[in-house]
Structure formats: structure tokens, C-alpha cells
Coordinates of C-alpha atoms and ligand atoms in Angstrom, one line a residue:
X398 CA 111.5 119.7 126.9
X399 CA 108.1 118.6 125.7
X400 CA 107.5 114.9 125.0
X401 CA 107.5 114.2 121.2
X402 CA 104.1 113.3 119.8
X403 CA 103.7 109.7 118.6
X404 CA 102.6 108.7 115.1
X405 CA 101.4 105.3 114.2
X406 CA 101.1 104.4 110.5
X407 CA 99.6 101.3 109.1
X408 CA 100.4 100.6 105.5
X409 CA 98.2 98.4 103.2
X410 CA 98.7 97.5 99.5
X411 CA 101.7 98.0 97.2
X412 CA 105.3 99.2 97.6
X413 CA 104.3 102.7 96.5
X414 CA 102.3 102.9 99.7
X415 CA 105.3 101.8 101.7
X416 CA 107.3 104.6 100.1
X417 CA 104.5 107.1 100.7
X418 CA 104.2 106.1 104.3
X419 CA 107.9 106.7 104.8
X420 CA 107.7 110.1 103.2
X421 CA 104.6 111.0 105.4
X422 CA 106.5 109.9 108.5
X423 CA 109.3 112.3 107.5
X424 CA 106.8 115.1 106.8
X425 CA 105.3 114.7 110.2
X426 CA 108.8 114.3 111.8
X427 CA 109.2 118.0 110.9
X428 CA 106.1 118.7 113.1
X429 CA 107.7 117.0 116.1
X430 CA 106.1 113.5 115.6
X431 CA 108.1 110.3 116.1
X432 CA 107.0 106.9 114.8
X433 CA 105.6 104.3 117.2
X434 CA 104.8 100.7 116.4
X435 CA 101.4 100.6 118.1
X436 CA 98.1 102.5 117.9
X437 CA 97.7 102.4 121.7
X438 CA 99.2 105.6 123.1
X439 CA 99.7 107.3 119.8
X440 CA 98.7 110.9 119.3
X441 CA 98.0 110.4 115.6
X442 CA 97.0 107.2 113.6
X443 CA 97.4 107.2 109.9
X444 CA 95.9 104.4 107.8
X445 CA 97.5 104.3 104.3
X446 CA 95.0 102.3 102.4
X447 CA 94.7 100.2 99.2
X448 CA 91.6 99.9 97.0
X449 CA 92.8 97.2 94.5
X450 CA 90.5 94.4 95.7
X451 CA 87.3 94.5 97.7
X452 CA 89.0 92.7 100.7
X453 CA 91.8 95.3 100.8
X454 CA 89.4 98.3 101.1
X455 CA 87.1 96.5 103.6
X456 CA 90.0 96.2 106.0
X457 CA 90.0 100.0 106.4
X458 CA 86.5 100.0 107.9
X459 CA 87.2 97.1 110.3
X460 CA 90.5 98.8 111.4
X461 CA 88.7 102.1 112.0
X462 CA 86.1 100.2 114.1
X463 CA 88.9 98.9 116.3
X464 CA 90.2 102.5 116.8
X465 CA 86.9 103.6 118.3
X466 CA 87.8 102.8 122.0
X467 CA 91.1 104.6 121.6
X468 CA 89.4 107.7 120.3
X469 CA 86.8 107.5 123.1
X470 CA 89.7 107.3 125.7
X471 CA 91.6 110.1 124.1
X472 CA 89.5 112.7 122.2
X473 CA 92.7 114.5 121.1
X474 CA 93.8 111.4 119.1
X475 CA 93.9 112.4 115.4
X476 CA 92.8 109.7 112.9
X477 CA 93.8 110.1 109.3
X478 CA 93.0 108.0 106.2
X479 CA 95.5 108.2 103.3
X480 CA 96.0 106.2 100.1
X481 CA 93.8 104.8 97.4
X482 CA 90.6 104.2 99.5
X483 CA 90.9 107.8 100.7
X484 CA 91.0 108.9 97.0
X485 CA 88.1 106.7 95.9
X486 CA 85.7 107.0 98.9
X487 CA 86.9 110.1 100.8
X488 CA 83.4 111.5 101.5
X489 CA 81.9 108.1 102.2
X490 CA 84.6 107.5 104.8
X491 CA 83.8 110.7 106.7
X492 CA 80.0 109.9 106.5
X493 CA 80.4 106.3 107.7
X494 CA 83.2 106.9 110.2
X495 CA 82.8 110.2 112.1
X496 CA 85.8 109.4 114.1
X497 CA 88.1 110.2 111.1
X498 CA 89.7 113.6 111.3
X499 CA 91.3 113.9 107.9
X500 CA 91.3 112.2 104.6
X501 CA 94.2 112.7 102.2
X502 CA 94.6 111.3 98.7
X503 CA 97.9 110.0 97.3
X504 CA 98.7 113.2 95.5
X505 CA 98.2 115.6 98.4
X506 CA 100.6 114.2 101.1
X507 CA 102.6 117.4 101.2
X508 CA 99.5 119.0 102.8
X509 CA 99.4 116.5 105.6
X510 CA 101.2 118.7 108.2
X511 CA 98.9 121.7 107.8
X512 CA 95.8 119.4 107.7
X513 CA 97.0 117.7 110.9
X514 CA 96.9 121.1 112.7
X515 CA 93.7 122.3 111.2
X516 CA 90.2 121.4 112.5
X517 CA 88.3 118.1 112.1
X518 CA 87.0 116.4 109.0
X519 CA 89.5 117.7 106.5
X520 CA 89.6 116.3 103.0
X521 CA 92.1 116.7 100.3
X522 CA 91.8 114.4 97.3
X523 CA 92.8 116.9 94.6
X524 CA 95.4 116.1 91.9
X525 CA 97.3 119.3 92.3
X526 CA 99.7 120.6 89.5
X527 CA 102.7 120.9 91.9
X528 CA 104.9 117.9 92.5
X529 CA 104.1 116.5 95.9
X530 CA 107.6 115.0 96.1
X531 CA 109.3 118.3 95.9
X532 CA 107.2 119.7 98.7
X533 CA 107.8 116.8 101.0
X534 CA 110.9 117.4 103.3
X535 CA 114.2 115.8 102.4
X536 CA 115.1 112.4 103.8
X537 CA 117.8 112.7 106.5
X538 CA 118.3 110.1 109.2
X539 CA 120.5 107.0 108.7
X540 CA 118.6 104.0 107.5
X541 CA 118.9 100.4 106.3
X542 CA 120.7 99.3 103.1
X543 CA 117.6 99.0 100.8
X544 CA 115.1 101.7 99.8
X545 CA 112.2 102.3 97.6
X546 CA 112.2 105.4 95.4
X547 CA 109.0 106.4 93.4
X548 CA 110.0 107.7 90.0
X549 CA 106.6 107.5 88.2
X550 CA 103.0 107.6 89.4
X551 CA 99.6 107.0 88.0
X552 CA 98.5 105.0 85.0
X553 CA 96.9 105.7 81.6
X554 CA 96.4 102.0 80.7
X555 CA 92.8 101.5 82.0
X556 CA 92.8 97.7 82.2
X557 CA 89.2 96.8 82.5
X558 CA 89.4 95.4 86.1
X559 CA 91.7 98.0 87.7
X560 CA 91.1 101.1 89.9
X561 CA 94.6 102.5 89.8
X562 CA 94.0 105.0 87.0
X563 CA 91.2 106.4 89.1
X564 CA 92.9 106.4 92.5
X565 CA 96.4 107.5 91.4
X566 CA 95.5 109.6 88.4
X567 CA 97.2 110.0 85.0
X568 CA 100.8 108.9 84.4
X569 CA 103.4 111.4 85.7
X570 CA 107.2 111.0 85.7
X571 CA 109.5 112.8 88.1
X572 CA 112.4 114.8 86.5
X573 CA 115.7 112.8 86.3
X574 CA 117.8 115.3 88.3
X575 CA 115.4 115.1 91.3
X576 CA 115.6 111.3 91.3
X577 CA 119.4 111.3 91.1
X578 CA 119.5 113.8 93.9
X579 CA 117.2 111.7 96.1
X580 CA 119.1 108.6 95.3
X581 CA 122.5 110.2 96.2
X582 CA 121.0 111.3 99.5
X583 CA 119.8 107.8 100.2
X584 CA 123.3 106.5 99.5
X585 CA 124.8 109.0 101.9
X586 CA 122.4 107.5 104.5
X587 CA 123.7 104.0 104.0
X588 CA 121.5 102.7 101.2
X589 CA 123.2 100.3 98.7
X590 CA 120.2 99.0 96.8
X591 CA 117.3 101.1 95.4
X592 CA 114.1 99.7 93.9
X593 CA 112.5 102.3 91.5
X594 CA 108.8 102.3 91.8
X595 CA 105.9 103.2 89.6
X596 CA 102.5 101.8 88.8
X597 CA 103.9 101.6 85.3
X598 CA 107.6 102.1 86.0
X599 CA 108.9 101.2 82.6
X600 CA 106.6 103.8 81.0
X601 CA 108.9 106.3 82.8
X602 CA 109.6 109.4 80.6
X603 CA 111.1 112.1 82.7
X604 CA 112.7 115.4 81.9
X605 CA 116.5 114.8 81.9
X606 CA 119.8 116.3 80.7
X607 CA 119.7 116.3 76.9
X608 CA 115.9 115.8 76.7
X609 CA 113.4 113.1 77.6
X610 CA 114.9 110.2 79.6
X611 CA 113.6 106.6 79.4
X612 CA 113.8 104.3 82.4
X613 CA 116.9 102.7 80.9
X614 CA 118.6 106.1 80.6
X615 CA 117.6 106.9 84.2
X616 CA 118.9 103.5 85.4
X617 CA 122.3 104.1 83.6
X618 CA 122.6 107.5 85.4
X619 CA 121.8 106.0 88.8
X620 CA 124.2 103.1 88.3
X621 CA 127.0 105.7 88.1
X622 CA 126.4 106.9 91.7
X623 CA 129.4 105.6 93.7
X624 CA 128.2 103.3 96.5
X625 CA 124.9 102.4 94.8
X626 CA 125.5 98.8 94.1
X627 CA 122.1 97.4 93.1
X628 CA 119.1 98.6 91.2
X629 CA 115.7 97.1 90.7
X630 CA 112.4 98.4 89.3
X631 CA 108.7 97.5 89.6
X632 CA 106.0 97.2 88.3
X633 CA 106.4 96.9 84.5
X634 CA 103.8 96.6 81.7
X635 CA 104.8 94.2 78.9
X636 CA 104.0 96.8 76.3
X637 CA 106.5 99.3 77.7
X638 CA 109.4 96.9 77.7
X639 CA 111.5 98.8 75.2
X640 CA 114.8 97.6 73.6
X641 CA 117.0 99.9 75.6
X642 CA 115.7 98.6 78.8
X643 CA 116.1 95.0 77.7
X644 CA 119.7 95.9 76.7
X645 CA 120.4 97.4 80.1
X646 CA 119.6 93.9 81.7
X647 CA 122.4 92.6 79.5
X648 CA 125.2 95.1 80.1
X649 CA 124.6 96.9 83.5
X650 CA 125.9 94.8 86.4
X651 CA 124.1 96.9 88.9
X652 CA 120.7 96.0 87.4
X653 CA 119.6 92.9 89.2
X654 CA 118.5 89.7 87.3
X655 CA 114.9 89.7 88.4
X656 CA 111.9 91.2 86.7
X657 CA 108.3 91.5 87.7
X658 CA 106.3 91.5 84.5
X659 CA 102.6 91.0 85.1
X660 CA 100.7 89.2 82.3
X661 CA 97.3 88.6 84.1
X662 CA 96.1 85.8 81.7
X663 CA 97.4 83.5 79.0
X664 CA 94.2 83.6 77.0
X665 CA 94.0 86.1 74.1
X666 CA 90.3 86.4 74.5
X667 CA 90.6 87.4 78.1
X668 CA 93.6 89.6 77.5
X669 CA 91.5 91.5 75.0
X670 CA 88.6 91.8 77.4
X671 CA 91.0 93.0 80.0
X672 CA 92.3 95.7 77.6
X673 CA 95.9 94.5 78.1
X674 CA 96.6 95.3 74.4
X675 CA 98.9 92.3 73.8
X676 CA 98.6 88.6 73.1
X677 CA 100.0 85.6 74.9
X678 CA 102.3 84.9 72.0
X679 CA 103.7 88.5 72.1
X680 CA 104.4 88.0 75.8
X681 CA 106.3 84.8 75.2
X682 CA 108.4 86.5 72.4
X683 CA 109.1 89.3 74.9
X684 CA 110.3 86.8 77.5
X685 CA 112.6 85.3 74.9
X686 CA 114.2 88.7 74.1
X687 CA 114.7 89.4 77.8
X688 CA 116.3 86.0 78.4
X689 CA 118.5 86.5 75.3
X690 CA 119.9 89.7 77.0
X691 CA 120.2 88.2 80.5
X692 CA 119.9 84.4 80.4
X693 CA 119.8 83.9 84.2
X694 CA 117.0 86.5 84.8
X695 CA 114.2 85.3 87.1
X696 CA 110.7 86.4 86.0
X697 CA 107.7 87.0 88.2
X698 CA 104.2 87.9 87.3
X699 CA 100.6 88.7 88.5
X700 CA 97.6 86.6 87.5
X701 CA 93.9 87.2 87.8
X702 CA 91.7 84.1 87.7
X703 CA 87.9 84.2 87.3
X704 CA 87.8 87.4 85.2
X705 CA 84.2 87.7 83.8
X706 CA 83.7 85.3 80.9
X707 CA 86.8 83.2 81.7
X708 CA 86.1 79.6 80.5
X709 CA 87.9 76.4 81.3
X710 CA 89.7 76.8 77.9
X711 CA 90.8 80.3 78.8
X712 CA 92.1 79.1 82.2
X713 CA 94.0 76.2 80.5
X714 CA 95.6 78.8 78.2
X715 CA 96.9 80.6 81.3
X716 CA 98.3 77.4 82.7
X717 CA 100.0 76.7 79.4
X718 CA 101.6 80.1 79.4
X719 CA 102.9 79.6 82.9
X720 CA 104.4 76.2 81.9
X721 CA 106.0 77.8 78.8
X722 CA 107.6 80.6 80.8
X723 CA 108.6 79.0 84.1
X724 CA 108.3 81.8 86.7
X725 CA 110.6 82.2 89.7
X726 CA 107.5 83.4 91.7
X727 CA 104.2 85.0 91.0
X728 CA 101.2 86.7 92.7
X729 CA 97.8 85.4 91.8
X730 CA 94.4 86.8 92.7
X731 CA 90.7 85.9 92.3
X732 CA 89.0 88.6 90.3
X733 CA 87.3 91.2 92.4
X734 CA 84.7 93.5 90.8
X735 CA 85.6 97.1 91.6
X736 CA 83.0 99.9 91.4
X737 CA 83.5 102.2 88.5
X738 CA 85.6 99.8 86.3
X739 CA 84.2 98.5 83.0
X740 CA 84.6 94.8 84.0
X741 CA 82.4 95.3 87.0
X742 CA 79.4 95.6 84.7
X743 CA 79.8 92.0 83.5
X744 CA 78.4 88.8 85.0
X745 CA 80.9 87.2 87.3
X746 CA 82.4 83.7 87.1
X747 CA 81.0 81.3 89.7
X748 CA 82.9 81.8 93.0
X749 CA 83.6 78.1 93.6
X750 CA 85.0 77.7 90.1
X751 CA 87.3 80.7 90.6
X752 CA 88.5 79.3 93.9
X753 CA 89.4 76.0 92.2
X754 CA 91.2 77.7 89.4
X755 CA 93.2 79.8 91.9
X756 CA 94.3 76.7 93.8
X757 CA 95.3 74.9 90.6
X758 CA 97.3 77.9 89.4
X759 CA 99.0 78.5 92.7
X760 CA 100.1 74.9 93.0
X761 CA 101.9 75.2 89.6
X762 CA 103.5 78.5 90.6
X763 CA 104.7 77.0 93.9
X764 CA 106.2 74.1 92.0
X765 CA 108.0 76.5 89.7
X766 CA 109.2 78.6 92.6
X767 CA 110.7 75.5 94.3
X768 CA 112.4 74.5 91.1
X769 CA 113.9 77.9 90.6
X770 CA 115.2 77.8 94.1
X771 CA 116.6 74.3 93.7
X772 CA 118.4 75.4 90.6
X773 CA 120.3 78.0 92.7
X774 CA 121.9 75.3 94.9
X775 CA 125.7 75.1 94.2
X776 CA 125.7 78.5 92.5
X777 CA 127.6 81.6 93.5
X778 CA 125.5 84.8 94.0
X779 CA 125.7 88.2 95.6
X780 CA 123.8 88.8 98.9
X781 CA 123.2 92.2 100.5
X782 CA 122.8 91.7 104.3
X783 CA 119.7 93.3 105.6
X784 CA 119.5 92.1 109.2
X785 CA 121.0 89.5 111.6
X786 CA 119.2 86.1 111.4
X787 CA 117.3 84.4 114.2
X788 CA 120.2 82.1 114.9
X789 CA 123.4 83.4 116.4
X790 CA 126.1 84.2 113.9
X791 CA 123.7 84.2 111.0
X792 CA 122.9 87.0 108.5
X793 CA 119.9 87.4 106.3
X794 CA 119.6 89.3 103.0
X795 CA 118.4 89.1 99.4
X796 CA 120.3 87.5 96.6
X797 CA 120.7 89.1 93.2
X798 CA 117.6 87.1 92.1
X799 CA 115.6 88.4 95.1
X800 CA 115.7 85.1 97.1
X801 CA 115.8 85.5 100.8
X802 CA 119.2 83.9 101.9
X803 CA 120.4 82.8 105.3
X804 CA 124.2 83.0 105.6
X805 CA 126.4 81.5 108.4
X806 CA 128.7 84.6 109.0
X807 CA 129.5 85.6 112.6
X808 CA 131.6 88.6 111.3
X809 CA 128.8 89.7 108.9
X810 CA 127.5 93.3 109.1
X811 CA 124.2 94.8 108.0
X812 CA 124.8 96.6 104.7
X813 CA 127.6 94.4 103.5
X814 CA 127.4 93.0 100.0
X815 CA 129.0 89.6 99.9
X816 CA 129.5 86.7 97.6
X817 CA 128.1 83.4 98.7
X818 CA 127.7 79.8 97.5
X819 CA 124.1 78.5 97.9
X820 CA 124.1 75.2 99.9
X821 CA 120.4 74.4 100.3
X822 CA 116.9 75.4 99.4
X823 CA 114.1 75.6 102.0
X824 CA 110.5 76.3 101.3
X825 CA 110.8 80.1 101.1
X826 CA 114.5 80.8 101.4
X827 CA 118.0 79.6 100.6
X828 CA 120.9 78.7 102.8
X829 CA 124.4 79.7 101.8
X830 CA 128.1 79.8 102.8
X831 CA 130.1 83.0 102.4
X832 CA 133.0 82.9 99.9
X833 CA 136.1 84.3 101.6
Ligands
SAH1892 N1 100.5 98.2 87.3 C1 100.6 96.9 87.5 C2 99.8 96.3 88.6 C3 99.0 97.1 89.6 S1 97.9 96.3 90.6 C4 100.3 96.1 86.2 O1 100.0 96.7 85.2 O2 100.4 94.9 86.2 C5 98.7 94.8 91.1 C6 97.9 93.6 90.7 O3 96.7 93.4 91.3 C7 97.6 93.5 89.2 O4 98.7 93.1 88.4 C8 96.5 92.5 89.1 O5 97.0 91.2 89.0 C9 95.8 92.6 90.5 N2 94.5 93.3 90.4 C10 94.3 94.5 90.0 N3 92.9 94.7 90.0 C11 92.3 93.6 90.4 C12 91.0 93.2 90.5 N4 90.0 94.0 90.3 N5 90.8 91.9 91.0 C13 91.8 91.1 91.2 N6 93.1 91.4 91.1 C14 93.4 92.7 90.7
SF4_1893 FE1 96.0 98.8 86.7 FE2 96.5 98.0 84.2 FE3 97.4 100.4 85.0 FE4 98.5 98.1 85.9 S1 98.5 98.8 83.8 S2 97.9 99.9 87.1 S3 96.7 96.7 86.0 S4 95.3 99.8 84.8
F3S1894 FE1 96.5 99.5 96.2 FE2 96.7 102.0 95.4 FE3 98.8 100.5 95.4 S1 95.0 100.6 95.0 S2 98.0 98.5 95.0 S3 97.7 101.1 97.2 S4 98.3 102.0 93.9

């Protein structure tokens, strides 16, 4: 028997890249490649990249630099660049980095196996008409209890700062039946929780039985799959939070009480300049409606500070919105000018000022996160065990509200969904006792 070839994949960026990396590993599995956890000794290295901020895309070039000695020692090593930097700068990558063998954009992954066997310096950054998901091989091997499943890709929103509409293309939703089929196969492999993914997941409109399905309709169909206990979805745009989806949070026990709903800013002036198409007040009213449907829901968000033209007043409006909502967690970023986006044409905010604002905002978010965790102490929640803890007899999993939880449970098994009582809150996790 010949030795299997070794494939090393490094994933940068969002959860959609995590899902794509998994599917690419499966596609290459069909070609006799097995995954390895280090680039040294691999036959193929794939870098699945992110273009969202300047720092993210720069990482690609420094990582490629580090692969140079490996390529020198083994000229047969294949080096591929996938993901959003591949889409945005495919030709530049090949010019700057001759060691790269293939460049494959996010919509062309089904072509990866044939590209891997073809000659050097292959590029495919087309947006083909066929559905790449259908052309990727089925998922087979047993796996852990949680999985991502991409249901929607691309974005038509064109926020003034963002590269996603250019790197992922126009909004496309997968047909409902295909998603149900993929979900059922994941459940057969041991999955009990699925997070539905899309750059604008709540804008999902896929072909389904009886006509066009909304995300809420899709979630209801998925919740009926026996053994699929938990559903989540990310990332949502406030303007696509329709009534049927809000209602689902109130009456579908499988839909978990956690929602990532990026707002970016609390200033109407900045929201307008960002092309977000809603006001701070509209966001606050939306939060009220969501909380009316599911009072214990935890909200998270994304914030950008230092967007061009952001004044102290605008920043204070953002702080005010955060105080008014009370988030369970949030990601916050300093604005990064991205080539080709409208905002990149405008004069930037002074760097030191943006740094200060980021620190101030993060301190408030951290305080709110702690408070949300403290508020869980004494409460009963569900936890899905994902792995054994570092201490003997301990299990680790996520709560319904997506908190990491450590549970003392010597009999606990990975994949078990248990009821626990939260006993304490640490900086980034909760401790809990299993309820017999
Ligand atoms: N589709 C999602 C987010 C996709 S990108 C949405 O509509 O919210 C993830 C996050 O990265 C964004 O929410 C935003 O906060 C941040 N981001 C995007 N472009 C950025 C830029 N140019 N500079 C800084 N942060 C950015
Ligand atoms: Fe980017 Fe805006 Fe689309 Fe989100 S909604 S992916 S921030 S353009
Ligand atoms: Fe990054 Fe592309 Fe995701 S730019 S955030 S990997 S969609």
C-alpha cells in the first residue's frame, strides 16, 4: 500500500472559511490526502485566507514566506491559496509569491482536486453558475457533536467599508432540500448541534417545498430532524430580521437563545455613511421585539471604531447604544481601509484616537460580558459536551447561551446534552454542576 499524502490546511477569518476548509479536506480526501496538523512533512499546504482587514490579508504573505524553506527542501510540495485574498488578489499572489502552485477563489472549491493534479500556477477565481456545494463530495466520517453548515453565501448589501460583496459575490441561497439532506447526514455522523452560516444568513431565501423558504421556514424544517437538538445561525443583518424569524425564537425550543446581530455603530450619521440603511433607534426597537419573543436571549454584535469622519459625539452615541442594549459579548475592530471600497476614499480618523476609542469600547463590552455571565450563576441551563476538560472527571461544552461551561462529571460523554446548574463565573467561562 502507498503512504497517504498529507494535507495541511490553515484557516483564517470567519466561520464560513472553517466550513469551507472542512469541505476542501473532504474533497482532497477523495484524492487520497489525509489531514495533518503541521506544514512540515506535508505534501500539500492550503492557506484559506481572509481579506476583511489589512492585518488579516497581510498574514498570508508572511505565512507564505515561512513556507519557502519547506518548498526548497521538497520541490514536490504543492502550495495553494484559497479564500477571500485568493479572490481579491489572485494574480498579485502569483506575481509576488512564485512558490504558490494554485489559487482558488471561494466559489471554485469543487475544482480543487483537478487543480491539484494539474501543472503549476493554476488560478480559478470564477463565480461559476453551478453550485459548488453539490459538486463537493458528501461528508462521511464520524465527527464531533457540533457542525457548521453554510446555507447562504455572498452579500448584496455593500456596506461602505466591506470587501465581502467583492470577494464572495452576490447573495445566493442553497435549496432547502439539499440543506436538510446535508443536516440529516451530519446527524447520522453524531452531530447534535448545527450552526447555519451565511454572510447574511437571515436574508436566506432558498427554493423549498411549496415555494420560497425563509430562514425561519428552513429552521422549522431542520428542527424536525430526529436527533438534531440545537440550532443556531450567524451572521444576521438587522434589516433582514423578519417577524417569522423573531417568532421562531419564541416558540422553537431547538433554536438557541443567542443571536449575533452586528450594528457597527450607534451614530445615525455614521450608520448612514456606512450604508447600513437603519438608524440606532430602529436597532433598539428591533432588540425590544426580539426580547419580547425570547426574554432570556443573549445578544452579541460587531462594532467598528474610527470609521472615516467619526467624531467624539458619534463615538459617544455608540457607547450609549451599547449601554442601552447590554450585550452578552461583542467583537470590535478598528476601521481598516480596504482597497476598492467606497469608504477607503475618505480621510481616516487619527490612529491614536481610534486606538483610544477601541479600548474604551472594549472595556464596556468586557464589563457587560462579565455581568451577563454573573447573571447565569444559580440558573439551570443545557450544555452539550464537546470534549473532556483539562482536569480529570471534567467535561467542557457550550451552554444554550453559548457560554463555555466546565462541568464536574466523571461519567460524562462527548456528545451528551445535559442539564446543569451554574455554580460560578470565571473570566471567560462558567462552572456548573450536573443535575441528575
Ligand atoms: N455580514 C456581517 C459581517 C461580515 S464581516 C454583517 O453584516 O455584519 C465581520 C465584521 O468585520 C463586520 O461586522 C465588521 O464589524 C468587521 N469589518 C468588516 N469590514 C471591516 C473593515 N474594513 N474594517 C474594520 N472592520 C471591518
Ligand atoms: Fe459586509 Fe455589510 Fe455585507 Fe456584512 S452586510 S458582509 S458588513 S457588506
Ligand atoms: Fe474574511 Fe472572507 Fe470571511 S473576507 S470574514 S474570510 S467572508
